[in-house]
């Protein structure tokens, strides 16, 4: 595995809209593993491929207390959302800056894993917030 460089503002590449992942192969598996290692090394809870200059719809996150439950979402799409919640967010691409952001409190997401298997999940709390934050990156938005 390899640690990847995390882009920081004002790098214009952070504004790139990511394209869907179409090929599920060893290269994608390696990228997922490298992104997880990079996220942990940076002490983050989420990382979008856009942040490591790969403009494909892929994100990883781990909101567990022990940081031992990494999750991957390839081509994620939010199918439904409920409620609102305002939370102070930070970002690995904007080090040292925090802002209150209002997001959906609960979301239903459909995505694929690194091998292409489709799954759907209902998320709430920090898991839902983090997923929405990382999807923003895939859409070329920085909070």
PDB file of C-alpha atoms in Angstrom:
ATOM      1  CA  UNK A   1       0.000   0.000   0.000  1.00  0.00           C
ATOM      2  CA  UNK A   2       1.064   3.587  -0.517  1.00  0.00           C
ATOM      3  CA  UNK A   3       0.200   6.870   1.108  1.00  0.00           C
ATOM      4  CA  UNK A   4      -1.196   9.319  -1.407  1.00  0.00           C
ATOM      5  CA  UNK A   5      -0.803  13.094  -1.558  1.00  0.00           C
ATOM      6  CA  UNK A   6      -3.914  14.937  -0.355  1.00  0.00           C
ATOM      7  CA  UNK A   7      -4.714  18.043  -2.394  1.00  0.00           C
ATOM      8  CA  UNK A   8      -5.335  21.215  -0.385  1.00  0.00           C
ATOM      9  CA  UNK A   9      -7.177  24.425  -1.201  1.00  0.00           C
ATOM     10  CA  UNK A  10      -6.758  26.455  -3.318  1.00  0.00           C
ATOM     11  CA  UNK A  11      -5.761  23.618  -5.681  1.00  0.00           C
ATOM     12  CA  UNK A  12      -8.207  23.890  -8.621  1.00  0.00           C
ATOM     13  CA  UNK A  13      -8.249  20.093  -9.081  1.00  0.00           C
ATOM     14  CA  UNK A  14     -10.481  19.910  -5.989  1.00  0.00           C
ATOM     15  CA  UNK A  15     -13.246  21.485  -8.109  1.00  0.00           C
ATOM     16  CA  UNK A  16     -13.207  18.653 -10.669  1.00  0.00           C
ATOM     17  CA  UNK A  17     -16.437  16.665 -10.925  1.00  0.00           C
ATOM     18  CA  UNK A  18     -15.607  12.954 -10.658  1.00  0.00           C
ATOM     19  CA  UNK A  19     -16.689  10.466 -13.321  1.00  0.00           C
ATOM     20  CA  UNK A  20     -18.275   7.096 -12.497  1.00  0.00           C
ATOM     21  CA  UNK A  21     -16.038   4.103 -11.935  1.00  0.00           C
ATOM     22  CA  UNK A  22     -16.564   1.664 -14.781  1.00  0.00           C
ATOM     23  CA  UNK A  23     -13.775  -0.870 -14.279  1.00  0.00           C
ATOM     24  CA  UNK A  24     -13.579  -3.014 -11.156  1.00  0.00           C
ATOM     25  CA  UNK A  25     -10.100  -4.509 -11.203  1.00  0.00           C
ATOM     26  CA  UNK A  26      -6.903  -4.903  -9.182  1.00  0.00           C
ATOM     27  CA  UNK A  27      -6.026  -1.259  -9.800  1.00  0.00           C
ATOM     28  CA  UNK A  28      -9.262  -0.152  -8.117  1.00  0.00           C
ATOM     29  CA  UNK A  29      -8.657  -2.506  -5.186  1.00  0.00           C
ATOM     30  CA  UNK A  30      -5.160  -1.010  -4.774  1.00  0.00           C
ATOM     31  CA  UNK A  31      -6.576   2.524  -4.921  1.00  0.00           C
ATOM     32  CA  UNK A  32      -9.174   1.733  -2.236  1.00  0.00           C
ATOM     33  CA  UNK A  33      -6.458   0.281   0.026  1.00  0.00           C
ATOM     34  CA  UNK A  34      -4.150   3.258  -0.598  1.00  0.00           C
ATOM     35  CA  UNK A  35      -6.972   5.698   0.161  1.00  0.00           C
ATOM     36  CA  UNK A  36      -7.783   3.918   3.428  1.00  0.00           C
ATOM     37  CA  UNK A  37      -4.112   4.015   4.470  1.00  0.00           C
ATOM     38  CA  UNK A  38      -3.888   7.697   3.502  1.00  0.00           C
ATOM     39  CA  UNK A  39      -7.060   8.552   5.457  1.00  0.00           C
ATOM     40  CA  UNK A  40      -5.780   6.812   8.587  1.00  0.00           C
ATOM     41  CA  UNK A  41      -2.309   8.365   8.260  1.00  0.00           C
ATOM     42  CA  UNK A  42      -3.884  11.844   7.996  1.00  0.00           C
ATOM     43  CA  UNK A  43      -6.115  11.081  11.007  1.00  0.00           C
ATOM     44  CA  UNK A  44      -9.262  11.650   8.963  1.00  0.00           C
ATOM     45  CA  UNK A  45     -12.622   9.929   9.002  1.00  0.00           C
ATOM     46  CA  UNK A  46     -13.303  10.226   5.275  1.00  0.00           C
ATOM     47  CA  UNK A  47     -11.496  10.697   1.992  1.00  0.00           C
ATOM     48  CA  UNK A  48     -12.806  11.146  -1.548  1.00  0.00           C
ATOM     49  CA  UNK A  49     -10.797  10.120  -4.600  1.00  0.00           C
ATOM     50  CA  UNK A  50     -10.932  13.729  -5.802  1.00  0.00           C
ATOM     51  CA  UNK A  51      -8.825  14.715  -2.787  1.00  0.00           C
ATOM     52  CA  UNK A  52      -6.005  12.455  -3.999  1.00  0.00           C
ATOM     53  CA  UNK A  53      -6.282  13.688  -7.594  1.00  0.00           C
ATOM     54  CA  UNK A  54      -8.206  10.677  -8.886  1.00  0.00           C
ATOM     55  CA  UNK A  55     -11.368  11.973 -10.473  1.00  0.00           C
ATOM     56  CA  UNK A  56     -13.539   8.882 -10.123  1.00  0.00           C
ATOM     57  CA  UNK A  57     -16.613   8.456  -7.900  1.00  0.00           C
ATOM     58  CA  UNK A  58     -15.023   6.638  -4.993  1.00  0.00           C
ATOM     59  CA  UNK A  59     -14.819   7.453  -1.297  1.00  0.00           C
ATOM     60  CA  UNK A  60     -13.695   5.742   1.873  1.00  0.00           C
ATOM     61  CA  UNK A  61     -14.635   6.496   5.456  1.00  0.00           C
ATOM     62  CA  UNK A  62     -14.338   5.188   8.975  1.00  0.00           C
ATOM     63  CA  UNK A  63     -16.359   6.847  11.729  1.00  0.00           C
ATOM     64  CA  UNK A  64     -15.779   4.066  14.261  1.00  0.00           C
ATOM     65  CA  UNK A  65     -14.281   5.023  17.623  1.00  0.00           C
ATOM     66  CA  UNK A  66     -11.390   2.606  17.151  1.00  0.00           C
ATOM     67  CA  UNK A  67     -10.781   3.557  13.489  1.00  0.00           C
ATOM     68  CA  UNK A  68     -10.908  -0.119  12.574  1.00  0.00           C
ATOM     69  CA  UNK A  69     -14.002  -0.337  10.384  1.00  0.00           C
ATOM     70  CA  UNK A  70     -13.175   1.196   6.995  1.00  0.00           C
ATOM     71  CA  UNK A  71     -16.003   1.447   4.477  1.00  0.00           C
ATOM     72  CA  UNK A  72     -15.829   2.025   0.737  1.00  0.00           C
ATOM     73  CA  UNK A  73     -18.446   3.493  -1.557  1.00  0.00           C
ATOM     74  CA  UNK A  74     -17.945   3.291  -5.317  1.00  0.00           C
ATOM     75  CA  UNK A  75     -20.355   5.349  -7.437  1.00  0.00           C
ATOM     76  CA  UNK A  76     -22.395   6.377  -4.384  1.00  0.00           C
ATOM     77  CA  UNK A  77     -25.777   7.982  -4.858  1.00  0.00           C
ATOM     78  CA  UNK A  78     -28.133   9.247  -2.210  1.00  0.00           C
ATOM     79  CA  UNK A  79     -31.574   7.789  -2.861  1.00  0.00           C
ATOM     80  CA  UNK A  80     -33.457   9.474  -0.022  1.00  0.00           C
ATOM     81  CA  UNK A  81     -32.819  11.818   2.888  1.00  0.00           C
ATOM     82  CA  UNK A  82     -34.651  12.965   6.004  1.00  0.00           C
ATOM     83  CA  UNK A  83     -34.276  15.692   8.593  1.00  0.00           C
ATOM     84  CA  UNK A  84     -31.493  18.188   9.030  1.00  0.00           C
ATOM     85  CA  UNK A  85     -28.546  18.381  11.353  1.00  0.00           C
ATOM     86  CA  UNK A  86     -25.885  21.045  11.770  1.00  0.00           C
ATOM     87  CA  UNK A  87     -22.437  19.804  12.691  1.00  0.00           C
ATOM     88  CA  UNK A  88     -18.974  21.324  12.847  1.00  0.00           C
ATOM     89  CA  UNK A  89     -16.954  19.795  10.019  1.00  0.00           C
ATOM     90  CA  UNK A  90     -13.299  19.756   9.175  1.00  0.00           C
ATOM     91  CA  UNK A  91     -11.622  18.625   5.979  1.00  0.00           C
ATOM     92  CA  UNK A  92      -8.269  17.071   5.136  1.00  0.00           C
ATOM     93  CA  UNK A  93      -8.104  19.382   2.098  1.00  0.00           C
ATOM     94  CA  UNK A  94      -8.684  22.476   4.257  1.00  0.00           C
ATOM     95  CA  UNK A  95      -6.418  21.796   7.259  1.00  0.00           C
ATOM     96  CA  UNK A  96      -7.121  23.697  10.464  1.00  0.00           C
ATOM     97  CA  UNK A  97     -10.422  25.184   9.265  1.00  0.00           C
ATOM     98  CA  UNK A  98     -13.777  24.118  10.696  1.00  0.00           C
ATOM     99  CA  UNK A  99     -17.273  25.271   9.772  1.00  0.00           C
ATOM    100  CA  UNK A 100     -20.848  24.523  10.781  1.00  0.00           C
ATOM    101  CA  UNK A 101     -22.562  22.737   7.916  1.00  0.00           C
ATOM    102  CA  UNK A 102     -26.217  21.706   7.707  1.00  0.00           C
ATOM    103  CA  UNK A 103     -26.844  18.339   6.101  1.00  0.00           C
ATOM    104  CA  UNK A 104     -29.504  15.638   6.023  1.00  0.00           C
ATOM    105  CA  UNK A 105     -29.728  13.761   9.313  1.00  0.00           C
ATOM    106  CA  UNK A 106     -30.465  10.415   7.658  1.00  0.00           C
ATOM    107  CA  UNK A 107     -29.744   9.158   4.149  1.00  0.00           C
ATOM    108  CA  UNK A 108     -30.296   6.048   2.097  1.00  0.00           C
ATOM    109  CA  UNK A 109     -27.355   5.379  -0.200  1.00  0.00           C
ATOM    110  CA  UNK A 110     -26.777   2.969  -3.064  1.00  0.00           C
ATOM    111  CA  UNK A 111     -23.195   2.187  -4.020  1.00  0.00           C
ATOM    112  CA  UNK A 112     -20.855  -0.582  -5.084  1.00  0.00           C
ATOM    113  CA  UNK A 113     -17.933  -2.113  -3.256  1.00  0.00           C
ATOM    114  CA  UNK A 114     -14.450  -2.507  -4.762  1.00  0.00           C
ATOM    115  CA  UNK A 115     -15.505  -5.695  -6.577  1.00  0.00           C
ATOM    116  CA  UNK A 116     -18.610  -4.133  -8.112  1.00  0.00           C
ATOM    117  CA  UNK A 117     -21.247  -5.624  -5.814  1.00  0.00           C
ATOM    118  CA  UNK A 118     -24.207  -3.252  -5.367  1.00  0.00           C
ATOM    119  CA  UNK A 119     -25.501  -2.509  -1.884  1.00  0.00           C
ATOM    120  CA  UNK A 120     -27.884  -0.075  -0.201  1.00  0.00           C
ATOM    121  CA  UNK A 121     -27.638   1.284   3.342  1.00  0.00           C
ATOM    122  CA  UNK A 122     -29.552   3.561   5.654  1.00  0.00           C
ATOM    123  CA  UNK A 123     -27.135   5.865   7.457  1.00  0.00           C
ATOM    124  CA  UNK A 124     -27.531   8.397  10.237  1.00  0.00           C
ATOM    125  CA  UNK A 125     -25.388  10.464  12.563  1.00  0.00           C
ATOM    126  CA  UNK A 126     -21.708  10.969  11.730  1.00  0.00           C
ATOM    127  CA  UNK A 127     -21.802   8.206   9.111  1.00  0.00           C
ATOM    128  CA  UNK A 128     -24.459  10.102   7.106  1.00  0.00           C
ATOM    129  CA  UNK A 129     -22.696  13.436   7.574  1.00  0.00           C
ATOM    130  CA  UNK A 130     -19.319  12.091   6.490  1.00  0.00           C
ATOM    131  CA  UNK A 131     -20.772  10.363   3.434  1.00  0.00           C
ATOM    132  CA  UNK A 132     -22.479  13.591   2.319  1.00  0.00           C
ATOM    133  CA  UNK A 133     -19.257  15.580   2.862  1.00  0.00           C
ATOM    134  CA  UNK A 134     -17.257  13.159   0.711  1.00  0.00           C
ATOM    135  CA  UNK A 135     -19.916  13.073  -2.037  1.00  0.00           C
ATOM    136  CA  UNK A 136     -19.625  16.879  -2.136  1.00  0.00           C
ATOM    137  CA  UNK A 137     -15.930  16.405  -2.990  1.00  0.00           C
ATOM    138  CA  UNK A 138     -16.872  14.022  -5.805  1.00  0.00           C
ATOM    139  CA  UNK A 139     -19.194  16.750  -7.106  1.00  0.00           C
ATOM    140  CA  UNK A 140     -16.338  19.289  -7.098  1.00  0.00           C
ATOM    141  CA  UNK A 141     -17.465  21.104  -3.941  1.00  0.00           C
ATOM    142  CA  UNK A 142     -15.299  22.071  -0.981  1.00  0.00           C
ATOM    143  CA  UNK A 143     -17.176  23.063   2.152  1.00  0.00           C
TER     144      UNK A 143
END
